[in-house]
Short mmCIF file of C-alpha atoms in Angstrom, two decimals:
data_model
loop_
_atom_site.label_atom_id
_atom_site.label_comp_id
_atom_site.label_asym_id
_atom_site.label_seq_id
_atom_site.Cartn_x
_atom_site.Cartn_y
_atom_site.Cartn_z
CA ASP A 801 -12.11 -12.57 2.94
CA VAL A 802 -11.33 -9.37 4.23
CA LYS A 803 -13.41 -6.60 2.74
CA VAL A 804 -12.16 -2.90 2.65
CA THR A 805 -14.62 -0.41 1.07
CA GLN A 806 -14.16 3.37 0.48
CA SER A 807 -17.21 5.74 -0.07
CA SER A 808 -16.53 6.49 -3.64
CA ARG A 809 -14.65 5.54 -6.46
CA TYR A 810 -14.61 8.97 -8.01
CA LEU A 811 -14.84 12.37 -6.41
CA VAL A 812 -14.72 15.95 -8.02
CA LYS A 813 -14.69 18.68 -5.62
CA ARG A 814 -13.85 22.55 -5.64
CA THR A 815 -11.10 24.40 -4.20
CA GLY A 816 -11.86 25.27 -0.41
CA GLU A 817 -14.57 22.55 0.03
CA LYS A 818 -14.41 20.13 3.02
CA VAL A 819 -14.21 16.64 1.91
CA PHE A 820 -14.61 13.40 3.79
CA LEU A 821 -13.30 10.15 2.57
CA GLU A 822 -14.87 7.16 4.28
CA CYS A 823 -13.39 3.70 4.81
CA VAL A 824 -14.92 0.90 6.15
CA GLN A 825 -13.48 -2.82 6.99
CA ASP A 826 -15.40 -5.89 8.16
CA MET A 827 -12.50 -7.86 9.54
CA ASP A 828 -12.37 -6.28 13.16
CA HIS A 829 -9.17 -4.89 12.26
CA GLU A 830 -7.72 -2.50 15.08
CA ASN A 831 -5.32 -0.96 12.49
CA MET A 832 -6.25 1.39 9.83
CA PHE A 833 -4.29 3.34 7.35
CA TRP A 834 -4.78 6.38 4.67
CA TYR A 835 -2.23 6.70 1.82
CA ARG A 836 -2.30 8.96 -1.09
CA GLN A 837 -0.71 7.63 -4.37
CA ASP A 838 0.61 9.85 -7.09
CA PRO A 839 2.62 8.88 -10.33
CA GLY A 840 6.21 8.65 -9.46
CA LEU A 841 6.09 9.01 -5.89
CA GLY A 842 4.56 5.64 -4.84
CA LEU A 843 2.46 5.31 -1.78
CA ARG A 844 2.74 7.99 1.07
CA LEU A 845 1.26 7.54 4.36
CA ILE A 846 -0.97 10.27 5.61
CA TYR A 847 -2.43 9.04 8.96
CA PHE A 848 -2.88 5.86 10.63
CA SER A 849 -4.81 4.52 13.58
CA TYR A 850 -4.17 1.66 16.03
CA ASP A 851 -7.32 1.94 17.96
CA VAL A 852 -10.51 3.56 18.17
CA LYS A 853 -10.10 7.45 18.69
CA MET A 854 -6.50 6.97 18.38
CA LYS A 855 -4.54 8.58 15.52
CA GLU A 856 -0.89 9.10 14.52
CA LYS A 857 0.64 11.20 11.85
CA GLY A 858 2.14 9.62 8.84
CA ASP A 859 4.74 11.17 6.28
CA ILE A 860 2.37 13.70 4.99
CA PRO A 861 -0.31 14.75 7.48
CA GLU A 862 -0.46 18.46 6.26
CA GLY A 863 -3.78 19.41 4.93
CA TYR A 864 -5.59 16.58 6.39
CA SER A 865 -7.18 15.44 9.62
CA VAL A 866 -8.77 11.76 10.32
CA SER A 867 -11.71 10.68 12.52
CA ARG A 868 -11.83 7.10 14.10
CA GLU A 869 -15.20 6.78 16.17
CA LYS A 870 -15.85 3.29 15.58
CA LYS A 871 -13.42 0.22 14.96
CA GLU A 872 -14.59 -0.26 11.44
CA ARG A 873 -14.75 3.10 10.00
CA PHE A 874 -11.56 5.41 9.41
CA SER A 875 -12.54 8.67 7.77
CA LEU A 876 -10.03 10.91 5.88
CA ILE A 877 -11.00 14.76 6.03
CA LEU A 878 -9.49 17.47 3.99
CA GLU A 879 -10.45 20.42 5.66
CA SER A 880 -10.29 22.93 2.66
CA ALA A 881 -9.21 21.15 -0.33
CA SER A 882 -6.59 22.35 -2.61
CA THR A 883 -5.67 21.33 -6.26
CA ASN A 884 -2.42 19.76 -4.85
CA GLN A 885 -4.67 17.28 -3.19
CA THR A 886 -5.79 15.87 -6.28
CA SER A 887 -4.81 12.15 -6.09
CA MET A 888 -5.60 8.62 -5.56
CA TYR A 889 -6.45 7.87 -2.21
CA LEU A 890 -6.07 4.37 -0.54
CA CYS A 891 -7.23 3.00 2.71
CA ALA A 892 -6.05 -0.05 4.23
CA SER A 893 -6.36 -2.03 7.27
CA SER A 894 -4.33 -4.74 9.10
CA LEU A 895 -4.57 -7.32 11.89
CA PHE A 896 -1.07 -6.51 13.12
CA THR A 897 0.00 -2.92 14.37
CA SER A 898 2.69 -2.46 11.67
CA GLY A 899 0.88 -4.30 8.92
CA ARG A 900 2.78 -7.17 9.61
CA GLY A 901 1.11 -10.16 8.25
CA GLY A 902 -0.04 -7.97 5.48
CA GLN A 903 -2.41 -5.05 4.76
CA TYR A 904 -5.72 -5.26 3.19
CA PHE A 905 -6.43 -2.38 0.83
CA GLY A 906 -9.77 -0.54 -0.60
CA PRO A 907 -10.26 -0.09 -4.14
CA GLY A 908 -9.32 3.52 -3.86
CA THR A 909 -10.89 6.99 -4.29
CA ARG A 910 -9.70 9.27 -7.48
CA LEU A 911 -10.26 12.63 -6.03
CA THR A 912 -9.95 15.67 -8.29
CA VAL A 913 -9.92 19.17 -7.05
CA THR A 914 -10.75 21.89 -9.56
CA SER B 1245 10.55 7.74 5.99
CA GLN B 1246 13.25 5.32 4.17
CA GLN B 1247 11.57 3.85 1.17
CA GLY B 1248 12.44 0.60 -0.47
CA GLU B 1249 13.26 1.00 -4.23
CA GLU B 1250 12.12 -1.23 -6.94
CA ASP B 1251 14.16 -1.85 -10.05
CA PRO B 1252 13.40 -1.35 -12.99
CA GLN B 1253 10.60 1.27 -12.91
CA ALA B 1254 8.96 -0.64 -15.83
CA LEU B 1255 9.31 -3.79 -17.54
CA SER B 1256 7.91 -5.31 -20.59
CA ILE B 1257 8.01 -8.90 -21.54
CA GLN B 1258 6.22 -11.36 -23.92
CA GLU B 1259 3.67 -13.79 -22.59
CA GLY B 1260 5.44 -16.92 -21.25
CA GLU B 1261 8.51 -15.29 -20.26
CA ASN B 1262 9.82 -14.83 -16.83
CA ALA B 1263 9.52 -11.31 -15.17
CA THR B 1264 12.06 -10.38 -12.28
CA MET B 1265 11.59 -7.37 -10.27
CA ASN B 1266 14.27 -6.18 -7.59
CA CYS B 1267 13.74 -4.39 -4.42
CA SER B 1268 16.28 -2.43 -2.09
CA TYR B 1269 15.97 -1.19 1.34
CA LYS B 1270 17.75 0.69 4.01
CA THR B 1271 16.87 -0.52 7.39
CA SER B 1272 16.78 -3.94 9.13
CA ILE B 1273 13.53 -5.55 8.91
CA ASN B 1274 11.09 -8.09 10.46
CA ASN B 1275 9.66 -9.03 6.99
CA LEU B 1276 9.42 -7.67 3.20
CA GLN B 1277 6.03 -7.93 1.38
CA TRP B 1278 5.03 -7.82 -2.26
CA TYR B 1279 1.91 -6.37 -3.44
CA ARG B 1280 0.24 -6.21 -6.76
CA GLN B 1281 -1.90 -3.26 -8.04
CA ASN B 1282 -3.97 -3.40 -11.07
CA SER B 1283 -4.47 -0.09 -12.92
CA GLY B 1284 -6.89 2.06 -11.07
CA ARG B 1285 -7.49 -0.45 -8.19
CA GLY B 1286 -6.09 -0.88 -4.53
CA LEU B 1287 -3.06 -3.10 -3.70
CA VAL B 1288 -3.54 -6.80 -3.02
CA HIS B 1289 -0.97 -8.73 -0.72
CA LEU B 1290 0.72 -11.40 -2.79
CA ILE B 1291 3.37 -12.77 -0.40
CA LEU B 1292 5.37 -12.27 2.68
CA ILE B 1293 9.01 -13.25 3.47
CA ARG B 1294 10.50 -13.30 6.96
CA SER B 1295 13.78 -12.07 7.91
CA ASN B 1296 15.05 -15.31 8.58
CA GLU B 1297 13.90 -16.77 5.27
CA ARG B 1298 15.85 -16.78 1.99
CA GLU B 1299 13.29 -18.03 -0.58
CA LYS B 1300 9.54 -18.49 -0.66
CA HIS B 1301 7.12 -19.78 -3.22
CA SER B 1302 3.70 -19.17 -3.92
CA GLY B 1303 2.20 -20.71 -7.46
CA ARG B 1304 4.25 -19.01 -9.99
CA LEU B 1305 5.89 -16.61 -7.65
CA ARG B 1306 9.15 -16.93 -6.11
CA VAL B 1307 10.54 -14.19 -3.67
CA THR B 1308 14.13 -14.06 -2.44
CA LEU B 1309 15.52 -12.02 0.29
CA ASP B 1310 19.21 -11.28 0.94
CA THR B 1311 19.39 -9.24 4.38
CA SER B 1312 23.18 -8.92 3.89
CA LYS B 1313 22.61 -6.90 0.83
CA LYS B 1314 19.25 -5.46 2.00
CA SER B 1315 17.68 -6.58 -1.13
CA SER B 1316 14.80 -8.88 -2.35
CA SER B 1317 13.49 -10.11 -5.63
CA LEU B 1318 10.28 -11.19 -7.05
CA LEU B 1319 10.25 -13.65 -9.97
CA ILE B 1320 6.77 -14.28 -12.07
CA THR B 1321 7.44 -17.43 -14.07
CA ALA B 1322 5.45 -18.26 -17.30
CA SER B 1323 3.68 -14.71 -17.31
CA ARG B 1324 0.12 -14.17 -18.57
CA ALA B 1325 -1.37 -10.93 -19.90
CA ALA B 1326 -3.14 -10.89 -16.55
CA ASP B 1327 0.00 -10.46 -14.71
CA THR B 1328 0.16 -6.88 -16.24
CA ALA B 1329 0.15 -4.72 -12.94
CA SER B 1330 2.17 -2.58 -11.01
CA TYR B 1331 4.16 -4.68 -8.11
CA PHE B 1332 5.34 -2.87 -4.75
CA CYS B 1333 7.54 -4.12 -2.30
CA ALA B 1334 6.99 -2.95 1.42
CA THR B 1335 9.19 -3.46 4.35
CA ASP B 1336 8.06 -3.90 8.05
CA ALA B 1337 10.96 -2.27 9.89
CA ASN B 1338 12.43 -3.95 12.85
CA SER B 1339 11.83 -1.11 15.19
CA GLY B 1340 8.48 -1.22 17.23
CA ASN B 1341 5.04 -0.35 15.57
CA THR B 1342 6.40 1.65 12.52
CA PRO B 1343 3.99 1.16 9.65
CA LEU B 1344 4.97 -0.51 6.54
CA VAL B 1345 7.02 1.40 4.07
CA PHE B 1346 6.09 0.95 0.32
CA GLY B 1347 8.49 1.38 -2.64
CA LYS B 1348 7.57 3.31 -5.66
CA GLY B 1349 6.71 0.16 -7.60
CA THR B 1350 7.67 -1.68 -10.92
CA ARG B 1351 5.19 -1.48 -13.70
CA LEU B 1352 5.05 -4.66 -15.48
CA SER B 1353 3.42 -5.03 -19.05
CA VAL B 1354 3.05 -8.60 -20.30
CA ILE B 1355 2.17 -8.51 -24.04
CA ALA B 1356 0.23 -11.48 -25.44
#
């Protein structure tokens, strides 16, 4: 079974802090994705990556950056956390480029910025 | 980006009843997928239906797809309390490597 793990289930950070959210998958998938999920807004794509050292902006990249130095690891970085970045963050991976065939999600990180 | 829209936003039924959720989308697609999310957890892939398929079954799940109406439905038969979750449709657009686009979900409550 595909396993996608995220570094923390719950995280509390202060405004202005630099925040790293880590995601690791064990199925050798080339494609990885970061979403945020907010009530009433569904899942919104922040960034995705089709290969090592490759990244593409999603729908809401502002205030975020990503790093993909190894195939299995995709990191989401909040350069200077703000209260409007309080959210549930979900990482996913997939075998096929567009998620065709299904995406596999991690358990999520609930981030609170105070 | 264009999102699928699930309908209804919330649904409450008794255990043993059937639950039907609908998804409408706007662009032509390669396939449409349904996911489930238990409260506070990640999404789990349930079923995928290709654009040339009209109906697909998996256990108690039945998915239909009408590409002429750009809509899909997910039917859960003989629902159980454990089916309580949010259900999302996701569309794989028929345009290169565009990522999946998720709807906002239907929140299903199954009352024992």
